[in-house]
Backbone as a ProteinNet text record, in pm:
[ID]
protein_1_A
[PRIMARY]
MEFVQSADFWIGLMKIVWINIILSGDNAVVIALAARSLPPHQQRKAVFWGSGAAVVLRILLTVVAAKLLELSFLQIIGGCLLLWIGFQLLSDDEEDEGESKTYGSLMAAVRTILIADLVMSLDNVIAVAAAAHGNVVLLVLGLAISIPLVIFGSTLMIKLMERFPVIVLLGAALIGWVGGETIANDAALHGYVVAHPSLHYVAAALGAALVVGAGKFWAHRSRKAAA
[TERTIARY]
6378.8	6483.9	6501	6399.4	6410.5	6420.2	6358.5	6358	6499	6592.6	6731	6797.5	6750.5	6810.6	6754	6653.8	6592.4	6667.4	6664.1	6731.7	6665	6532.2	6459.4	6508	6541	6589.3	6719.3	6814.1	6945.6	6937	6848.7	6828.6	6769.9	6670.8	6610.4	6711	6798.8	6901.4	6997.2	7039.8	7130.6	7062.8	6933	6858.8	6859.8	6832.1	6825.7	6961.7	7068.7	7203.7	7238.3	7204.3	7234.6	7155.1	7028.2	6945.1	7006.6	7054.2	7114.9	7245.2	7322.8	7446.8	7414.1	7311.4	7273.6	7213.2	7127.5	7050.7	7117.6	7230	7291.5	7398.1	7419.5	7522	7495.6	7371	7339.8	7342.3	7306.4	7312.1	7456.4	7547.4	7689.5	7743.2	7694.9	7738.1	7693	7567.3	7514.8	7594.5	7620	7694.7	7835.2	7899.3	8034.8	8036.2	7938.7	7932.5	7910.1	7821.6	7791.9	7911	7976.4	8088.6	8213.1	8221.1	8339.7	8358.2	8250.3	8258.6	8311.8	8340.5	8386.1	8538.2	8595.1	8737.9	8766.6	8885.6	8918.1	8887.2	8911.7	8890.6	8742.2	8652.4	8508.7	8439.4	8508.6	8447.1	8402.2	8488.7	8454.7	8333	8324.3	8208.7	8080	8085.6	7966.8	7922	8018.5	7985.9	7923.4	7982	7932.5	7792.7	7776.6	7647.4	7540.4	7580.3	7485.1	7436.5	7529.5	7492.8	7407.8	7450.6	7376.8	7235.8	7224.1	7091.8	7003.3	7064.6	6987.5	6930.8	7008.5	6960.5	6847.3	6860	6751.2	6624.2	6640.4	6526	6461.5	6544.1	6489.2	6404.8	6451.4	6375.3	6236.7	6234.1	6106.6	6021.3	6086.6	6016.2	5952.3	6016.4	5966.7	5823.5	5788.6	5654.4	5547.2	5579.4	5477.5	5505.8	5615.4	5657.2	5551.6	5492.2	5394	5276.7	5231	5119.9	5162.3	5285.3	5333.7	5340.7	5382.4	5398	5264.2	5153.9	5021.1	4971.9	5038.2	4995.5	5037.6	4942.9	4972.8	5061.4	5151.6	5240.4	5353.5	5354.6	5461.6	5596.6	5598.4	5724	5765.4	5668.2	5702.6	5778.1	5728.2	5795.6	5933.7	5940.6	6067.7	6167.4	6120	6207.3	6262.9	6177.6	6223.8	6327.8	6310.7	6409.9	6544.8	6541.8	6665.1	6733.3	6654.4	6711	6779.6	6716.8	6774.7	6904.1	6903.7	7023.5	7137.6	7107	7209.2	7267.2	7180.4	7223.6	7314.2	7274	7353.1	7490.2	7492.7	7619.3	7715.5	7663.1	7748.8	7795.3	7704.4	7741.2	7837.2	7816.2	7907.5	8045.9	8051	8180.3	8254.5	8181.9	8244.9	8299.7	8223.1	8264.9	8383.6	8394.8	8499.2	8629.9	8637.9	8760.7	8868.1	8989.6	9101.4	9150.2	9238.1	9303.9	9210	9102.8	9012	8898.8	8922.1	8817	8768.2	8636	8576.1	8505.7	8489.5	8431	8290.5	8204.1	8070.1	8068.6	7950	7938.9	7898.9	7933.8	7902.6	7751.9	7677.8	7533	7464.6	7515	7456.3	7476.1	7594.1	7622.5	7532.7	7519.5	7435.1	7289.5	7243.4	7106.3	7082.4	7178.9	7167.5	7159.9	7244	7244.9	7110.2	7054.6	6927.4	6812.7	6804.4	6695.5	6704.2	6825	6842.6	6814	6864.1	6844	6697.1	6627.7	6485.5	6406.8	6436.4	6365.4	6404.6	6534.2	6583.6	6549.9	6513.2	6488.6	6343	6253.2	6110.6	6085.9	6145.8	6128.4	6211.3	6332.4	6424.3	6369.9	6306.2	6262.3	6149.9	6076.1	5970.9	6032.6	6144.9	6215	6268.8	6321.1	6374.2	6261.2	6148.8	6034.4	5981	5979.4	5932.6	6023.6	6154.1	6249.9	6239.1	6199.7	6189.3	6063.2	5960.2	5833.8	5773.5	5780.8	5719.1	5801	5920.5	6006.2	6086.4	6048.3	6112	6258.9	6290.7	6429.3	6515.7	6463.3	6535.1	6557.3	6455.2	6463.5	6571.1	6568.2	6664.4	6806.4	6824.3	6956.9	7013	6930.1	6974.4	7017.3	6938.7	6972.7	7092.6	7104.7	7219.6	7349.5	7345.2	7463.7	7503.3	7405	7434.3	7508.2	7508	7573.3	7720.7	7800.9	7942.5	7962.2	7868.3	7878.9	7863	7764.2	7741.6	7858.4	7909.2	8022	8144.8	8171.7	8287.8	8272.9	8151	8126.9	8142.1	8093	8102.1	8246.1	8321.4	8462.3	8542.3	8514.6	8583.5	8549.8	8421.9	8379.6	8447.5	8464.8	8531.4	8674	8744.6	8882.7	8888.4	8791.8	8788.2	8756.7	8666.1	8630.1	8749	8831.4	8949.9	9051.6	9057	9154.2	9100.7	8971	8909.2	8789	8810.4	8703.1	8581.3	8597.2	8483	8374.9	8413.4	8316.3	8214.7	8257.7	8165.3	8052.9	8090.8	7992.1	7897.8	7956.7	7875.2	7783.5	7834.4	7752.5	7633.3	7656.1	7545.8	7444.8	7495.8	7406.1	7322.2	7383.1	7310.6	7197.1	7225.4	7120.7	7006.7	7041.7	6939.3	6859.5	6927.9	6861.1	6758	6801.2	6709.9	6594.9	6625.3	6519.9	6414.9	6460.1	6366.5	6283.8	6348.7	6277.7	6172.4	6209.6	6117.7	5992.4	6010.9	5896.3	5806.4	5867.8	5790.6	5716.2	5765.4	5703.1	5586.6	5556.3	5450.1	5314.4	5233.6	5102.4	5014.2	5026.9	4944.1	4975.7	5097.2	5138.8	5140.3	5098.4	5112.7	5046.6	4920.3	4847.6	4912.9	4956.9	5017.7	5152	5231.9	5363.4	5347.2	5246.4	5220.3	5183.2	5105.9	5065.9	5183.9	5281.2	5399.4	5524.6	5567.5	5678.9	5809.7	5830.8	5956.7	5970.2	5857.1	5861.1	5942.3	5948.1	6026.4	6173.4	6226.7	6367.2	6388.3	6289	6298.1	6306.3	6220.7	6220.5	6353	6407.7	6535.6	6648.9	6651.1	6755.6	6744	6621	6600.2	6646	6620.1	6663.8	6814.7	6885.7	7032.3	7084.5	7025.7	7069.8	7042.8	6928.5	6892.3	6990.6	7023.2	7116.3	7253.8	7305.8	7439.4	7441.5	7341.9	7336.8	7321.7	7226.5	7202	7320.7	7379.9	7493.9	7614.1	7642.6	7754	7729.8	7606.9	7572.9	7587	7535.7	7541.2	7685	7765.1	7905.3	7980.3	7953.2	8018.6	7977.9	7848.5	7798.5	7861	7876.3	7935.2	8081.6	8155.9	8297.2	8311.7	8221.6	8226.2	8196.3	8100	8064	8178.7	8247.3	8359.1	8477	8493.1	8604.3	8576.2
-5657.1	-5555.7	-5487.2	-5501.2	-5441	-5288.9	-5228.6	-5082.8	-5026.8	-5112.9	-5067.4	-5039.4	-5107.9	-5093.2	-4973.5	-4908.3	-4796.3	-4666.3	-4579	-4448.8	-4363.2	-4375.6	-4295.6	-4325.1	-4451.9	-4489.7	-4416.8	-4420.7	-4359.4	-4207.3	-4151.4	-4005.6	-3965.1	-4043	-4015.5	-4028.9	-4131.4	-4151.8	-4033.1	-3985.6	-3870.8	-3745.6	-3731.4	-3616.4	-3617.7	-3735.2	-3746.5	-3718.1	-3775.3	-3751.3	-3602.7	-3540.7	-3398.2	-3311.6	-3345.9	-3272.1	-3279.8	-3398.9	-3416.8	-3339.8	-3331	-3253	-3106.6	-3055.6	-2915	-2886	-2975.9	-2948.7	-2994.3	-3065.2	-3120.8	-3031.4	-2913.1	-2823.2	-2784.3	-2743.1	-2702.8	-2821.7	-2941.5	-3060.7	-3095.2	-3076.4	-3102.9	-3009	-2885.1	-2787.8	-2831.5	-2876.1	-2922.5	-3042.3	-3138.7	-3258.3	-3220.5	-3129.8	-3087.2	-3015.5	-2928.2	-2856.3	-2951.8	-3050	-3145	-3236.9	-3283.2	-3376.1	-3306.7	-3176.9	-3101.1	-3102.5	-3125.3	-3125.6	-3257.9	-3354.1	-3486.4	-3497.4	-3595.1	-3622.2	-3660.8	-3632.5	-3660.8	-3803.1	-3902.9	-4042.4	-4078.7	-3994.1	-4021.7	-3937.2	-3839.3	-3751.2	-3827.9	-3917.4	-3994.5	-4083.1	-4142.5	-4226.8	-4145.1	-4024.9	-3939.5	-3898.7	-3863.7	-3825.1	-3942	-4061.8	-4179.6	-4219.2	-4237.5	-4281.4	-4172.6	-4048.7	-3938.7	-3924	-3930.8	-3917.1	-4035.1	-4156.6	-4276.1	-4279.2	-4252.9	-4254.1	-4143.3	-4027.4	-3915.9	-3950.3	-4020.2	-4059.3	-4161.2	-4257	-4353.8	-4280.3	-4181.3	-4101.6	-4030.3	-3981.8	-3912.5	-4005.7	-4130.1	-4227.1	-4248.3	-4267.1	-4285.8	-4159.8	-4045.3	-3918	-3884.2	-3931.7	-3900.4	-3947	-4058.4	-4115.5	-4022.7	-3949.9	-3869.9	-3720.1	-3678.9	-3538	-3442	-3474.1	-3382.9	-3359.2	-3465.9	-3453.2	-3376.2	-3402.8	-3336.3	-3185	-3142.8	-3000.2	-2926.3	-3002.6	-2941	-2916.5	-2976.9	-2962.4	-2826.8	-2755.5	-2625.3	-2640.5	-2546.4	-2533.1	-2636.5	-2736.8	-2836.3	-2772.2	-2688.7	-2625.2	-2515.3	-2455.9	-2359	-2430	-2546.7	-2625.4	-2668	-2715.3	-2758.5	-2644.6	-2526.9	-2409.4	-2369.1	-2374.8	-2342.2	-2443.7	-2570	-2672.3	-2640.3	-2596.3	-2560.3	-2441.2	-2341.6	-2225.8	-2269.8	-2361.1	-2411.3	-2488.8	-2571.4	-2649.1	-2555.4	-2453.8	-2357.5	-2284.8	-2244.6	-2176.8	-2267.5	-2392.6	-2486.6	-2511.8	-2534.8	-2563.1	-2445.2	-2324.6	-2206.6	-2178.8	-2184.4	-2155.2	-2260.6	-2388.2	-2493.8	-2472.9	-2431.9	-2410.3	-2294.8	-2186.2	-2069.1	-2103.9	-2183.1	-2219.4	-2314.7	-2395	-2496.5	-2445.6	-2316.6	-2262.7	-2256.2	-2279.2	-2266.2	-2399.3	-2396.2	-2515.9	-2607	-2553.2	-2633	-2694.2	-2717.7	-2770.5	-2906.2	-2923	-3050.1	-3109.8	-3240.4	-3308.4	-3359.7	-3359.2	-3411.7	-3561.2	-3621.5	-3765.4	-3794.3	-3914.5	-3956.6	-3961.1	-4018.8	-4031.3	-3894.7	-3799.6	-3665.5	-3598.7	-3617.7	-3558.7	-3619.6	-3752.9	-3820.7	-3777.9	-3764	-3719.8	-3579.3	-3490.1	-3353.7	-3355	-3437.5	-3448.8	-3497.1	-3599.2	-3656	-3556.2	-3487.4	-3391.7	-3278.2	-3223.2	-3112.1	-3155.3	-3272.9	-3319.1	-3349.3	-3402.5	-3432.7	-3306	-3198.4	-3072.2	-3009.8	-3008.3	-2940.9	-3017	-3144.6	-3227.1	-3227.4	-3165.1	-3168.6	-3118	-3003.6	-2949.7	-3027	-3067.7	-3132.9	-3264	-3344.4	-3476.3	-3468.7	-3359.3	-3344.1	-3337.4	-3265.6	-3256.3	-3393.1	-3469	-3602.1	-3696.7	-3690.3	-3776.7	-3747.5	-3619.7	-3581.3	-3639.7	-3640	-3693.7	-3845.7	-3912.2	-4058.7	-4108.2	-4024	-4059.2	-4188.4	-4204.8	-4321.1	-4447.9	-4445.4	-4564	-4575.5	-4670.7	-4685.4	-4724.6	-4815	-4858	-4738.8	-4655.5	-4536.2	-4440.4	-4425.5	-4336.6	-4383.3	-4512.7	-4568.6	-4561.4	-4598	-4594.2	-4452.1	-4358.6	-4219.8	-4163	-4189.5	-4139.2	-4212.6	-4343.4	-4420.3	-4368.7	-4335.8	-4283.1	-4148.2	-4075.5	-3943.1	-3949.6	-4067.5	-4079.6	-4040.1	-4100.7	-4059.9	-3912.9	-3855.1	-3713.2	-3626.6	-3661.7	-3587.4	-3607.9	-3733	-3762.7	-3682.8	-3678.5	-3602.7	-3454.3	-3402.1	-3260	-3226.9	-3315	-3291.8	-3298.3	-3397.4	-3411.6	-3289.3	-3241.7	-3122.6	-3001.3	-2988.1	-2874.8	-2877.3	-2996	-3006	-2952	-2991.6	-2945.2	-2794	-2741.9	-2597.6	-2520.3	-2576.6	-2511	-2504.8	-2609.4	-2610.3	-2505.3	-2484.5	-2388.5	-2246.6	-2232.3	-2099.6	-2097	-2062.8	-2065.1	-1981.2	-1879.7	-1795.7	-1876.7	-1991	-2075.2	-2132.6	-2153.5	-2202.7	-2101.2	-1975	-1867.7	-1860.7	-1870.7	-1866.9	-1989.1	-2104.7	-2226.2	-2215.6	-2160.3	-2140.8	-2041.8	-1936	-1838.1	-1904	-1996.6	-2067.8	-2151.1	-2219.7	-2299.1	-2208.1	-2091.2	-1994.7	-1943.4	-1919.6	-1873.3	-1975.6	-2103.8	-2211.1	-2225.5	-2208.5	-2215.1	-2107.9	-1984.2	-1874.6	-1900.1	-1951.6	-1986.3	-2093.5	-2193.8	-2304.2	-2253.8	-2163.9	-2106	-2029.3	-1948.9	-1868.5	-1954.3	-2077.2	-2165.5	-2246.9	-2229.5	-2309.3	-2281.2	-2386.2	-2375.5	-2270.2	-2254.5	-2158.1	-2014.1	-1989.1	-1853.2	-1830.8	-1932.2	-1926.6	-1803.3	-1780	-1666.8	-1533.5	-1519	-1393	-1368.9	-1475.9	-1462.9	-1435.9	-1496.9	-1470.8	-1324.7	-1268.6	-1127.8	-1033.7	-1080.2	-998.8	-1082.5	-1094.9	-1182.8	-1154.2	-1030.1	-994.4	-1060	-1101.4	-1163.3	-1292.4	-1359.2	-1482.6	-1454.5	-1347.1	-1311.6	-1245.4	-1172.5	-1109.7	-1218.1	-1320.7	-1430.3	-1504.5	-1528	-1597.9	-1516.7	-1385.5	-1298.6	-1289.2	-1281.4	-1276.3	-1406.1	-1518.8	-1647.7	-1654.2	-1608.8	-1608.6	-1515.6	-1395	-1296.8	-1347.7	-1414.8	-1465.4	-1572.3	-1666.1	-1773.6	-1717.8	-1630.6	-1574.6	-1486	-1398.7	-1308.2	-1381.7	-1475.2	-1549.8	-1639.8	-1702.9	-1790.1	-1714.6	-1599	-1516.1	-1463.4	-1418.2	-1363.3	-1469.4	-1589.9	-1696.8	-1739.3	-1747.7	-1786.7	-1681.2	-1552.3	-1443.7	-1448.1	-1473.7	-1480.7	-1596.2	-1711.2	-1830	-1806.6	-1743.3	-1714.1	-1616.2	-1517.1	-1417.3	-1481.5	-1575.1	-1642.5	-1733.6	-1796.7	-1883.9	-1807	-1682.2	-1598.1	-1548.2
2483	2485.4	2349.7	2263.1	2129.5	2136.6	2240.5	2250.2	2267.7	2319.7	2338.9	2204.7	2100.3	1967.6	1890.9	1945	1874.3	1900.6	1801.2	1813.9	1921.2	1934	2033.4	2175.2	2202.6	2335.8	2368.1	2275.2	2299.5	2302	2220.9	2224.2	2359	2406.6	2536.6	2649.5	2639.9	2742.6	2748.3	2631.6	2626.6	2682.9	2656.2	2709.6	2862.6	2921	3066.7	3129.9	3071	3123.1	3114.8	3001.5	2983.1	3081.5	3102.1	3197.8	3337.8	3373.7	3505.8	3520.3	3411.8	3416	3443.5	3375	3388.3	3525	3571.5	3693.4	3822.6	3813	3934.2	3995.1	3939	3992.9	4136.8	4166.6	4304.3	4399.5	4349.1	4433.9	4470.3	4374	4400.1	4508	4506.8	4607.9	4746.9	4759	4888	4938.6	4849.3	4887.5	4935.5	4861.1	4898	5033.1	5057	5184.4	5301.8	5281.7	5389.2	5416.1	5309.7	5324.8	5378.6	5358	5400.1	5551.7	5625.7	5772.3	5827.9	5738.5	5781.1	5775	5848.3	5833.7	5688.4	5637.8	5497.1	5452.7	5539.6	5498.6	5486.7	5540.8	5530.9	5424.1	5370.5	5272.4	5147.9	5100	4979.3	5002.2	5123.2	5155.5	5156.2	5214.8	5220.8	5081	4995.1	4858.2	4783.6	4799.3	4727.4	4773.7	4906	4957.7	4944.5	4966.8	4952.5	4809.9	4713.1	4571.3	4525.3	4561.7	4519.8	4576.1	4705.7	4769.2	4714.4	4682.9	4628	4490.8	4408.9	4275.5	4287.5	4380.2	4403.1	4445.7	4533.1	4576.3	4458.3	4366.3	4249.6	4164.4	4150.5	4071.4	4133	4265.8	4334.9	4328.9	4340.6	4343.3	4208.8	4100.3	3966	3946.4	4010	3993.5	4049.5	4155.6	4223.6	4222.8	4157.3	4164.9	4113.5	3999.2	3939.9	4034.7	4100.3	4195.5	4320.2	4366.9	4487.6	4468.6	4348.6	4322.6	4323.7	4310.6	4312.4	4455.6	4555	4694.4	4749.4	4807.5	4865.5	4989.5	5005.4	5121.2	5127.2	5035.4	5038.4	5005.1	4901	4862.4	4960.6	5029.2	5134	5245.8	5285.5	5388.9	5341.1	5215.2	5159.3	5149.4	5109	5098.8	5233.9	5336.2	5473	5520.5	5483.2	5516.4	5453	5326.7	5257.6	5324.8	5365	5434.6	5564.1	5635.9	5760.7	5734	5628.5	5593.1	5553.7	5472.6	5433.2	5553	5645.3	5768.1	5850.8	5868.5	5947.8	5887.3	5754.7	5688.3	5698.9	5683.3	5689.6	5832.1	5928.1	6067.4	6122	6083.7	6128	6070.8	5942.5	5878.2	5942.6	5973.5	6034.5	6172.8	6249	6383.7	6383	6275.7	6270.5	6213.4	6176.6	6120.1	6227.3	6184.6	6277.4	6329	6430	6477.8	6555.3	6609.2	6692.5	6612.2	6483.9	6396.8	6446.9	6451.3	6489.8	6369.4	6370.2	6255.6	6288.7	6186.3	6202.8	6175.6	6180.4	6157.9	6013.8	5968.3	5831.9	5810	5906.4	5891.1	5887.8	5966.9	5967.6	5832.1	5772.1	5641	5533.6	5534.6	5436	5452.8	5578.9	5604.6	5548.8	5570	5516.9	5364.7	5301.4	5155	5103.9	5168.8	5123.9	5135.8	5249.5	5271	5169.3	5151.8	5058.8	4915.8	4876.9	4739.5	4712.8	4813.8	4799.6	4766.8	4838.7	4816.4	4683	4653.8	4533.7	4405.2	4418.2	4300.4	4255.6	4331.4	4296.1	4154	4121	3986.3	3884.1	3924.4	3831.1	3775.2	3861.8	3817.5	3715.1	3711.9	3610.9	3472.1	3459.8	3331.1	3289.5	3386.4	3357.6	3316.2	3386.7	3354.8	3214.7	3176.7	3043.6	2936.2	2961.7	2864.4	2853.4	2962.6	2963.3	2893.3	2882.4	2815.9	2872	3003.5	3066.5	3062.8	3002.5	2994.2	3124.1	3210.2	3341.8	3327.9	3233	3211.8	3173.4	3085.8	3041.2	3158.4	3238.8	3355.3	3452.9	3488.1	3583.6	3528.2	3400.3	3338.8	3335.2	3294.3	3284	3417.4	3521.7	3654.9	3713.7	3684.3	3734.1	3672.9	3543.9	3476.8	3535.2	3587.9	3642.8	3776.7	3843.8	3974.9	3968.9	3876.3	3872.7	3838.4	3762.5	3729	3853.9	3938.2	4061.8	4158.8	4165.9	4254.4	4213.1	4082.7	4033	4064.7	4040.3	4067.2	4214.6	4301.9	4446.3	4494.7	4444.5	4484	4440.8	4320.2	4270.5	4356.7	4397	4478.8	4616.1	4674.8	4805.3	4795.7	4689.4	4670.7	4649.4	4572.6	4548.1	4675.9	4759.2	4885.6	4981.4	4979.2	5065.2	5019.9	4888.6	4834.5	4835.9	4810.4	4805.6	4901.5	5029	5130.5	5094.8	5010.2	4973.7	4903.1	4843.2	4773.5	4871.7	4997.1	5100.4	5121.2	5129.3	5145.9	5026.1	4905.5	4783.4	4774.6	4820.6	4818.9	4912.4	5031.8	5126.3	5070.7	5003.4	4940.9	4831.2	4755.5	4649.9	4708.6	4820.9	4886.6	4932	4988.4	5028.8	4910.5	4797.4	4674.9	4628.3	4622.4	4579.7	4679.2	4808.8	4910.1	4889.6	4862.6	4835.5	4710.5	4605.5	4481.4	4507.3	4585.5	4615	4685.9	4782	4852.9	4756.5	4668.3	4573.3	4471.5	4446.5	4347.4	4403.5	4531.3	4592.5	4526.8	4519.1	4455.1	4521.7	4653.1	4726.1	4686.7	4637.1	4601.2	4449.9	4373.2	4227.3	4166	4201.3	4143	4176.2	4298.6	4342.8	4273.6	4259.2	4194.3	4045.3	3983	3840.5	3819.5	3913.5	3903.4	3931.4	4007.6	4040.7	4013.8	3887.8	3849.6	3923.6	3959.7	4025.5	4163.2	4223.1	4355.5	4356.5	4242.3	4231.8	4264.2	4205.2	4226.4	4362.5	4407.6	4540.4	4648	4635.8	4733.4	4731.8	4611.5	4599.5	4662.6	4633.4	4689.2	4841	4891.2	5036.4	5102.3	5036.7	5089.8	5102	4997.1	4999.3	5108.6	5117.9	5218	5359.6	5379.1	5511.9	5558.6	5469.6	5505.8	5538.9	5452.4	5474.1	5599.1	5612	5726	5858	5864	5987.6	6022.2	5920.6	5943.7	5997.8	5938	5983.2	6124.9	6150	6281.6	6390.1	6362.6	6462.2	6489.6	6382.4	6399.8	6480.9	6452.6	6526.6	6673.7	6696.7	6834.4	6910.8	6843.4	6907	6941.6	6848	6874.3	6990.1	6996.5	7103.1	7238.1	7240.1	7365.1	7411	7314.2	7348.5	7405.1	7356.9	7404.7	7546.2
[MASK]
+++++++++++++++++++++++++++++++++++++++++++++++++++++++++++++++++++++++++++++++++++++++++++++++++++++++++++++++++++++++++++++++++++++++++++++++++++++++++++++++++++++++++++++++++++++++++++++++++++++++++++++++++++++++++++++++++++

């Protein structure tokens, strides 16, 4: 345990915690959106289990993330998954507005959190792995410390969403934005995106617009059919 006494260990630990603070904002939004569909007494459980399981997944993912990012079409599939998750979260929220609000299940919320975090963490874990410099203890400690940070951020987002409903719309748009970015970052499209840098932002904007537009349209259609 001599490495714990070295300055490099503590500097590396602070780097990993700081990286997670910076990169976990979008993950907190996903967790908050998924947990928001649950009864109040289950929201805390979803945030806790979703955040904890997501961090464990990141630790496992760090070992293979660099190789995974080299696979063609993997990020395209992941980006499409994010677009679908954003659409579902927004359309479910729109349909559940009002006195007839229905609640989702705890396992469904945790599953949504895990899938979204798995996709959104592909790029993030590379930065964390670089800061750890191959030190597994440092990696695990840094990510474990980030759990309460993600939980706090998610809990705060749930309260803000209840007070300011427009944040739900912005959160779904953020998921769509990340989904579009993920698709554009795929290895199969690398050469084309490098030749046309603006496509990165075009894909992200289209992803956000698609999620918001499709979610609103579906919710409007469902309300009209119910009437």
